Amino acid sequence: MKLDYDFLGIERKWQERWAEKKIFFTPDFPPNKYYCLVMFPYPSGDLHIGHVKNYVIGDVVARTKRQAGYTVLHPFGWDAFGLPAENAAITHQIHPEKWTKENIAISRENLIRLGISYDWEREIITCQPGFYRWNQFFFLKFYERGLAYRKSAYVNWCPGCSTVLANEQVVDGHCYRSTCNALVEKRKLEQWFFKITSYAERLLQGIEQLRDWPESVKTMQRNWIGKSVGVEVEFEVIGQEEKVRVFTTRPDTVYGVTFIALAPEAEITERLIQGVPEEVKVRSFIERILKKPEFERQALGKTKEGIFIGRWCINPLSGEKVPIFIADYVLATYGTGCLMGVPAHDQRDFEFARHNGLPIRVVISPPGLKLRPDEMDSAYTEEGVMVNSGQFSNLPSSEGRRLIADYIEEKGIGRRKVSYRLRDWLISRQRYWGTPIPMVHCEDCGIVPVPYEHLPVLLPKEVKDWRPLGKSVLAGVEEFINTTCPRCQRKARRDPDTMDTFVDSSWYFLRYLDPKNEKSPFSFEATRHWLPIDKYIGGIEHACGHLIFFRFFTKVLYDLGLCAVEEPCLSLFTQGMVLLGGKVMSSSRGHGVWVGPFLKEHGADCARLSILFAAPPEKDLDWQEEIITGTKRFLNRVKRIFEENNYQIATEIDKKKIAEEDQFLYIRLNQTIKQVKENNENFQFNTAIARLMEFLNDLFNYKKKDSLVFRYSLYNFLILLSPFAPHLCEEIWERCGFKGFISQKKFPDYDPTRLFFSEVEIPIQIQGKLRSRITVPRGTSEEEVKARALADEKVKKYIKGCEVKRIVYIKDKLINIVLNFRTTQSVEKKGAG
Ligand code: ANZ
Ligand code: ZN
């Protein structure tokens, strides 16, 4: 199947005209704004259909919103820093900047050739100093507020990428980058963090406002933030000043504690193991555990290893002596990094106790049942009645929970506490291709921020070797690293790390509002005008990364008085993936349908329609050749119907003067406009296209091609189709004699009084005798009426076994079915019987 018109010529012609007349460029403060944002990509060169689905959806949103009367901001940019560029550059021996620029050029060309209606004047490339200087600016602002800080901690080290990763970038213990996927290790390093934890509660509360986000994404964020309400309890250590603080959500189980467990990498662990007889053994145990991936340490059903450190605690309620262990399943980064072990009522504690031969003590009894520790094969984690719990025995556990918490607070041995699973955001990276951290290390002054007026700290271009060495690449660039201290003017060294690229994506959408501003990252006025983003379109894989970071950033910028809103976006759309042969398209695996060659062979309108028609946008789409064939047939037919009718269209019609025989098409037109409007509003683009295909059939079948209604229908059909296949529609539009762009045409109104067919009842005679009646919409074609008559149940009964000789239809009045003579007798019989 081929397109029987010069699609390449036509598409290019209109792309050039759009660019020349800047019709998609957006003024700074228009009334009736609509901010349509798609997640910006890594510049990866030739894009595949999976990449561009996102942008095609975004484009149809932008175009249909323009039709609806909005001034749409539809910007684009490139997440240009980061490892893909650097790794590719290392492999191909070219500078990451060159590689990045070349890829941007190719991808940008793809998108222009697809006819995506971006405001290219607002394009952002994050590796340009004009952009990344503001990362540095924000870093300094965060630092002043105590929101950027440096600490030495066990962090996630990816040996594949030779850099640390944020918690959000570790997926089931592995590097999140699909090309790497290495098992992540723990390393103790001094790193820069953003204090996202101090926004945990606001990030959680804010989810309530995200009225048009998928529930699934909101749930993932709630779980990621992971709020727990509980109590922090202090356990004295025998013979030590130091107390072990534990976080528990179940103070009702304090009497059931049979051990205390510390995380191997918790700070207190280091202090408590000093000088114990087993110190050497304990240290080698810790080292071994730290090599295990965290997710494995925590997994239920896995052997829980531990080692007794030779010290004991006192249970503050029962006064009992309990041993202190280091246990692999305790996380240094949650609660206090220590827990009280209650094997009878916590499954992990239960597994640990069984493996290490520790006692199990039941303190919550299921109603009407007596639990015996030696008969239990798992922990009892439900509510029940308290037993073996001193003065609190016989209380329902939920009440005991409250009373013990009160008691602990009264006695000053602990306090109520809220814990979050969310960890601070580790933002320093040991790689080259990123934003330099604007800090200086001075022997005398310590860590000194680079003064604002010295920004940007430029990333050096000349690097002898940007291969990762297990330490920061920039540390090896003498001209960069050696500087003077801004405070004492003596020799000092720059911070050798660069920032996580998720910093760039946390605020790029704000820079689009004011991309040329050299005095500030963006104007406050612009944020007040444009935010929140009206529709954000992207992948669900960002649910617990980017989509949390950009909310965090927006809240901080709001608190800094730089941004007018606290939530960046209240309406999020997550699109489905594109599969090829059942597998997700992927550039790193070279598995995909590539946009460049596709456009040359089939054209942009075909690509757009195929992507949109094949599946609802939120669903996964399995790419098939047949989709393209169907799409091309449709495009050819669109062109043909206008051509056959000499591009004669009518822009207006007198609603009161629709002839009776034109009512059918007129009603179909109104129905189609209404349906497409609703489909567009609900992201049902596949259905909208299906409606247009049906309507095109009606147009072809229509007999009176010289009627005003027909021409008026052609005109409206073209406008409805234009967001999906903008190039062909522009071309036809011009051939119809219009001067402007169809892309700027408003969506048509429909006549709400003419949406339904009136019906007529038609009596059916068989051999001259009235046998049945059918109702059909007025204006139904003769063939259709006859077909319906023959399908009528009663009629079928009467003519069963007979041959129909002739059917006479007197329009809207009567159908007469004449049967062959020799069979009439049987009819008479049946009729009688
Ligand atoms: C005793 C206890 C008894 C607990 C019981 C639970 C049930 P959520 O609810 O997910 O917030 N915990 C505390 N700190 C920990 C750490 N650093 N690493 C691993 N686990 C830790 O989990 C809170 C519970 O997780 C706490 O309540 C504690 O076990 C454990 F019948 O304390 B619980
Ligand atoms: Zn990695």
JSON list of N, CA, C and O in Angstrom, two decimals, residues 211-242:
[
{"chain": "A", "resi": 211, "resn": "ARG", "atom": "N", "xyz": [-5.32, 16.01, 41.71]},
{"chain": "A", "resi": 211, "resn": "ARG", "atom": "CA", "xyz": [-6.63, 15.41, 41.43]},
{"chain": "A", "resi": 211, "resn": "ARG", "atom": "C", "xyz": [-6.65, 14.62, 40.13]},
{"chain": "A", "resi": 211, "resn": "ARG", "atom": "O", "xyz": [-7.41, 13.66, 40.00]},
{"chain": "A", "resi": 212, "resn": "ASP", "atom": "N", "xyz": [-5.81, 15.00, 39.19]},
{"chain": "A", "resi": 212, "resn": "ASP", "atom": "CA", "xyz": [-5.86, 14.30, 37.91]},
{"chain": "A", "resi": 212, "resn": "ASP", "atom": "C", "xyz": [-4.55, 13.55, 37.63]},
{"chain": "A", "resi": 212, "resn": "ASP", "atom": "O", "xyz": [-4.01, 13.61, 36.54]},
{"chain": "A", "resi": 213, "resn": "TRP", "atom": "N", "xyz": [-4.05, 12.88, 38.65]},
{"chain": "A", "resi": 213, "resn": "TRP", "atom": "CA", "xyz": [-2.91, 11.97, 38.48]},
{"chain": "A", "resi": 213, "resn": "TRP", "atom": "C", "xyz": [-3.45, 10.55, 38.55]},
{"chain": "A", "resi": 213, "resn": "TRP", "atom": "O", "xyz": [-4.40, 10.30, 39.29]},
{"chain": "A", "resi": 214, "resn": "PRO", "atom": "N", "xyz": [-2.83, 9.62, 37.84]},
{"chain": "A", "resi": 214, "resn": "PRO", "atom": "CA", "xyz": [-3.27, 8.23, 37.97]},
{"chain": "A", "resi": 214, "resn": "PRO", "atom": "C", "xyz": [-3.15, 7.77, 39.43]},
{"chain": "A", "resi": 214, "resn": "PRO", "atom": "O", "xyz": [-2.16, 8.09, 40.09]},
{"chain": "A", "resi": 215, "resn": "GLU", "atom": "N", "xyz": [-4.16, 7.06, 39.91]},
{"chain": "A", "resi": 215, "resn": "GLU", "atom": "CA", "xyz": [-4.13, 6.56, 41.29]},
{"chain": "A", "resi": 215, "resn": "GLU", "atom": "C", "xyz": [-2.86, 5.77, 41.55]},
{"chain": "A", "resi": 215, "resn": "GLU", "atom": "O", "xyz": [-2.26, 5.85, 42.61]},
{"chain": "A", "resi": 216, "resn": "SER", "atom": "N", "xyz": [-2.45, 4.97, 40.54]},
{"chain": "A", "resi": 216, "resn": "SER", "atom": "CA", "xyz": [-1.29, 4.10, 40.73]},
{"chain": "A", "resi": 216, "resn": "SER", "atom": "C", "xyz": [-0.04, 4.93, 41.06]},
{"chain": "A", "resi": 216, "resn": "SER", "atom": "O", "xyz": [0.74, 4.55, 41.93]},
{"chain": "A", "resi": 217, "resn": "VAL", "atom": "N", "xyz": [0.13, 6.05, 40.39]},
{"chain": "A", "resi": 217, "resn": "VAL", "atom": "CA", "xyz": [1.32, 6.87, 40.64]},
{"chain": "A", "resi": 217, "resn": "VAL", "atom": "C", "xyz": [1.25, 7.47, 42.03]},
{"chain": "A", "resi": 217, "resn": "VAL", "atom": "O", "xyz": [2.24, 7.51, 42.77]},
{"chain": "A", "resi": 218, "resn": "LYS", "atom": "N", "xyz": [0.06, 7.89, 42.41]},
{"chain": "A", "resi": 218, "resn": "LYS", "atom": "CA", "xyz": [-0.07, 8.48, 43.75]},
{"chain": "A", "resi": 218, "resn": "LYS", "atom": "C", "xyz": [0.22, 7.44, 44.84]},
{"chain": "A", "resi": 218, "resn": "LYS", "atom": "O", "xyz": [0.88, 7.73, 45.83]},
{"chain": "A", "resi": 219, "resn": "THR", "atom": "N", "xyz": [-0.26, 6.23, 44.62]},
{"chain": "A", "resi": 219, "resn": "THR", "atom": "CA", "xyz": [0.01, 5.17, 45.60]},
{"chain": "A", "resi": 219, "resn": "THR", "atom": "C", "xyz": [1.49, 4.88, 45.68]},
{"chain": "A", "resi": 219, "resn": "THR", "atom": "O", "xyz": [2.06, 4.73, 46.76]},
{"chain": "A", "resi": 220, "resn": "MET", "atom": "N", "xyz": [2.15, 4.82, 44.51]},
{"chain": "A", "resi": 220, "resn": "MET", "atom": "CA", "xyz": [3.60, 4.56, 44.52]},
{"chain": "A", "resi": 220, "resn": "MET", "atom": "C", "xyz": [4.33, 5.65, 45.30]},
{"chain": "A", "resi": 220, "resn": "MET", "atom": "O", "xyz": [5.26, 5.36, 46.04]},
{"chain": "A", "resi": 221, "resn": "GLN", "atom": "N", "xyz": [3.90, 6.88, 45.11]},
{"chain": "A", "resi": 221, "resn": "GLN", "atom": "CA", "xyz": [4.57, 7.97, 45.83]},
{"chain": "A", "resi": 221, "resn": "GLN", "atom": "C", "xyz": [4.31, 7.87, 47.34]},
{"chain": "A", "resi": 221, "resn": "GLN", "atom": "O", "xyz": [5.23, 8.06, 48.14]},
{"chain": "A", "resi": 222, "resn": "ARG", "atom": "N", "xyz": [3.08, 7.57, 47.72]},
{"chain": "A", "resi": 222, "resn": "ARG", "atom": "CA", "xyz": [2.78, 7.42, 49.15]},
{"chain": "A", "resi": 222, "resn": "ARG", "atom": "C", "xyz": [3.66, 6.33, 49.76]},
{"chain": "A", "resi": 222, "resn": "ARG", "atom": "O", "xyz": [4.24, 6.52, 50.83]},
{"chain": "A", "resi": 223, "resn": "ASN", "atom": "N", "xyz": [3.78, 5.21, 49.06]},
{"chain": "A", "resi": 223, "resn": "ASN", "atom": "CA", "xyz": [4.59, 4.11, 49.59]},
{"chain": "A", "resi": 223, "resn": "ASN", "atom": "C", "xyz": [6.06, 4.49, 49.64]},
{"chain": "A", "resi": 223, "resn": "ASN", "atom": "O", "xyz": [6.78, 4.10, 50.54]},
{"chain": "A", "resi": 224, "resn": "TRP", "atom": "N", "xyz": [6.48, 5.22, 48.61]},
{"chain": "A", "resi": 224, "resn": "TRP", "atom": "CA", "xyz": [7.89, 5.62, 48.58]},
{"chain": "A", "resi": 224, "resn": "TRP", "atom": "C", "xyz": [8.22, 6.53, 49.75]},
{"chain": "A", "resi": 224, "resn": "TRP", "atom": "O", "xyz": [9.25, 6.40, 50.38]},
{"chain": "A", "resi": 225, "resn": "ILE", "atom": "N", "xyz": [7.32, 7.45, 50.04]},
{"chain": "A", "resi": 225, "resn": "ILE", "atom": "CA", "xyz": [7.52, 8.35, 51.18]},
{"chain": "A", "resi": 225, "resn": "ILE", "atom": "C", "xyz": [7.40, 7.54, 52.47]},
{"chain": "A", "resi": 225, "resn": "ILE", "atom": "O", "xyz": [8.15, 7.74, 53.42]},
{"chain": "A", "resi": 226, "resn": "GLY", "atom": "N", "xyz": [6.49, 6.60, 52.49]},
{"chain": "A", "resi": 226, "resn": "GLY", "atom": "CA", "xyz": [6.40, 5.59, 53.56]},
{"chain": "A", "resi": 226, "resn": "GLY", "atom": "C", "xyz": [6.33, 6.12, 54.97]},
{"chain": "A", "resi": 226, "resn": "GLY", "atom": "O", "xyz": [7.22, 5.90, 55.78]},
{"chain": "A", "resi": 227, "resn": "LYS", "atom": "N", "xyz": [5.24, 6.80, 55.25]},
{"chain": "A", "resi": 227, "resn": "LYS", "atom": "CA", "xyz": [5.10, 7.37, 56.59]},
{"chain": "A", "resi": 227, "resn": "LYS", "atom": "C", "xyz": [4.66, 6.30, 57.60]},
{"chain": "A", "resi": 227, "resn": "LYS", "atom": "O", "xyz": [3.75, 5.53, 57.33]},
{"chain": "A", "resi": 228, "resn": "SER", "atom": "N", "xyz": [5.33, 6.26, 58.76]},
{"chain": "A", "resi": 228, "resn": "SER", "atom": "CA", "xyz": [4.91, 5.36, 59.84]},
{"chain": "A", "resi": 228, "resn": "SER", "atom": "C", "xyz": [4.83, 6.13, 61.14]},
{"chain": "A", "resi": 228, "resn": "SER", "atom": "O", "xyz": [5.74, 6.89, 61.47]},
{"chain": "A", "resi": 229, "resn": "VAL", "atom": "N", "xyz": [3.77, 5.90, 61.86]},
{"chain": "A", "resi": 229, "resn": "VAL", "atom": "CA", "xyz": [3.60, 6.57, 63.15]},
{"chain": "A", "resi": 229, "resn": "VAL", "atom": "C", "xyz": [3.95, 5.55, 64.24]},
{"chain": "A", "resi": 229, "resn": "VAL", "atom": "O", "xyz": [3.44, 4.44, 64.24]},
{"chain": "A", "resi": 230, "resn": "GLY", "atom": "N", "xyz": [4.83, 5.93, 65.14]},
{"chain": "A", "resi": 230, "resn": "GLY", "atom": "CA", "xyz": [5.23, 4.97, 66.17]},
{"chain": "A", "resi": 230, "resn": "GLY", "atom": "C", "xyz": [5.88, 5.68, 67.35]},
{"chain": "A", "resi": 230, "resn": "GLY", "atom": "O", "xyz": [5.58, 6.83, 67.65]},
{"chain": "A", "resi": 231, "resn": "VAL", "atom": "N", "xyz": [6.76, 4.96, 68.00]},
{"chain": "A", "resi": 231, "resn": "VAL", "atom": "CA", "xyz": [7.42, 5.47, 69.22]},
{"chain": "A", "resi": 231, "resn": "VAL", "atom": "C", "xyz": [8.91, 5.16, 69.12]},
{"chain": "A", "resi": 231, "resn": "VAL", "atom": "O", "xyz": [9.30, 4.11, 68.63]},
{"chain": "A", "resi": 232, "resn": "GLU", "atom": "N", "xyz": [9.70, 6.12, 69.60]},
{"chain": "A", "resi": 232, "resn": "GLU", "atom": "CA", "xyz": [11.13, 5.86, 69.71]},
{"chain": "A", "resi": 232, "resn": "GLU", "atom": "C", "xyz": [11.38, 5.53, 71.19]},
{"chain": "A", "resi": 232, "resn": "GLU", "atom": "O", "xyz": [11.02, 6.32, 72.06]},
{"chain": "A", "resi": 233, "resn": "VAL", "atom": "N", "xyz": [11.95, 4.36, 71.44]},
{"chain": "A", "resi": 233, "resn": "VAL", "atom": "CA", "xyz": [12.15, 3.92, 72.83]},
{"chain": "A", "resi": 233, "resn": "VAL", "atom": "C", "xyz": [13.65, 3.77, 73.09]},
{"chain": "A", "resi": 233, "resn": "VAL", "atom": "O", "xyz": [14.39, 3.31, 72.23]},
{"chain": "A", "resi": 234, "resn": "GLU", "atom": "N", "xyz": [14.04, 4.15, 74.31]},
{"chain": "A", "resi": 234, "resn": "GLU", "atom": "CA", "xyz": [15.46, 4.02, 74.66]},
{"chain": "A", "resi": 234, "resn": "GLU", "atom": "C", "xyz": [15.70, 2.76, 75.49]},
{"chain": "A", "resi": 234, "resn": "GLU", "atom": "O", "xyz": [14.97, 2.48, 76.43]},
{"chain": "A", "resi": 235, "resn": "PHE", "atom": "N", "xyz": [16.72, 2.02, 75.10]},
{"chain": "A", "resi": 235, "resn": "PHE", "atom": "CA", "xyz": [17.15, 0.85, 75.86]},
{"chain": "A", "resi": 235, "resn": "PHE", "atom": "C", "xyz": [18.55, 1.14, 76.41]},
{"chain": "A", "resi": 235, "resn": "PHE", "atom": "O", "xyz": [19.46, 1.44, 75.65]},
{"chain": "A", "resi": 236, "resn": "GLU", "atom": "N", "xyz": [18.71, 1.04, 77.74]},
{"chain": "A", "resi": 236, "resn": "GLU", "atom": "CA", "xyz": [20.04, 1.23, 78.31]},
{"chain": "A", "resi": 236, "resn": "GLU", "atom": "C", "xyz": [20.94, 0.06, 77.96]},
{"chain": "A", "resi": 236, "resn": "GLU", "atom": "O", "xyz": [20.48, -1.08, 77.91]},
{"chain": "A", "resi": 237, "resn": "VAL", "atom": "N", "xyz": [22.22, 0.38, 77.74]},
{"chain": "A", "resi": 237, "resn": "VAL", "atom": "CA", "xyz": [23.18, -0.68, 77.48]},
{"chain": "A", "resi": 237, "resn": "VAL", "atom": "C", "xyz": [23.95, -0.93, 78.77]},
{"chain": "A", "resi": 237, "resn": "VAL", "atom": "O", "xyz": [24.46, 0.01, 79.38]},
{"chain": "A", "resi": 238, "resn": "ILE", "atom": "N", "xyz": [24.01, -2.18, 79.19]},
{"chain": "A", "resi": 238, "resn": "ILE", "atom": "CA", "xyz": [24.67, -2.50, 80.46]},
{"chain": "A", "resi": 238, "resn": "ILE", "atom": "C", "xyz": [26.15, -2.15, 80.38]},
{"chain": "A", "resi": 238, "resn": "ILE", "atom": "O", "xyz": [26.84, -2.51, 79.42]},
{"chain": "A", "resi": 239, "resn": "GLY", "atom": "N", "xyz": [26.60, -1.37, 81.35]},
{"chain": "A", "resi": 239, "resn": "GLY", "atom": "CA", "xyz": [28.02, -1.01, 81.43]},
{"chain": "A", "resi": 239, "resn": "GLY", "atom": "C", "xyz": [28.43, 0.08, 80.46]},
{"chain": "A", "resi": 239, "resn": "GLY", "atom": "O", "xyz": [29.62, 0.30, 80.22]},
{"chain": "A", "resi": 240, "resn": "GLN", "atom": "N", "xyz": [27.48, 0.77, 79.85]},
{"chain": "A", "resi": 240, "resn": "GLN", "atom": "CA", "xyz": [27.81, 1.82, 78.87]},
{"chain": "A", "resi": 240, "resn": "GLN", "atom": "C", "xyz": [26.97, 3.06, 79.14]},
{"chain": "A", "resi": 240, "resn": "GLN", "atom": "O", "xyz": [25.85, 2.97, 79.63]},
{"chain": "A", "resi": 241, "resn": "GLU", "atom": "N", "xyz": [27.52, 4.19, 78.81]},
{"chain": "A", "resi": 241, "resn": "GLU", "atom": "CA", "xyz": [26.76, 5.44, 78.88]},
{"chain": "A", "resi": 241, "resn": "GLU", "atom": "C", "xyz": [25.66, 5.43, 77.82]},
{"chain": "A", "resi": 241, "resn": "GLU", "atom": "O", "xyz": [24.55, 5.86, 78.03]},
{"chain": "A", "resi": 242, "resn": "GLU", "atom": "N", "xyz": [26.09, 4.96, 76.66]},
{"chain": "A", "resi": 242, "resn": "GLU", "atom": "CA", "xyz": [25.27, 5.01, 75.46]},
{"chain": "A", "resi": 242, "resn": "GLU", "atom": "C", "xyz": [23.96, 4.24, 75.60]},
{"chain": "A", "resi": 242, "resn": "GLU", "atom": "O", "xyz": [23.90, 3.17, 76.21]}
]
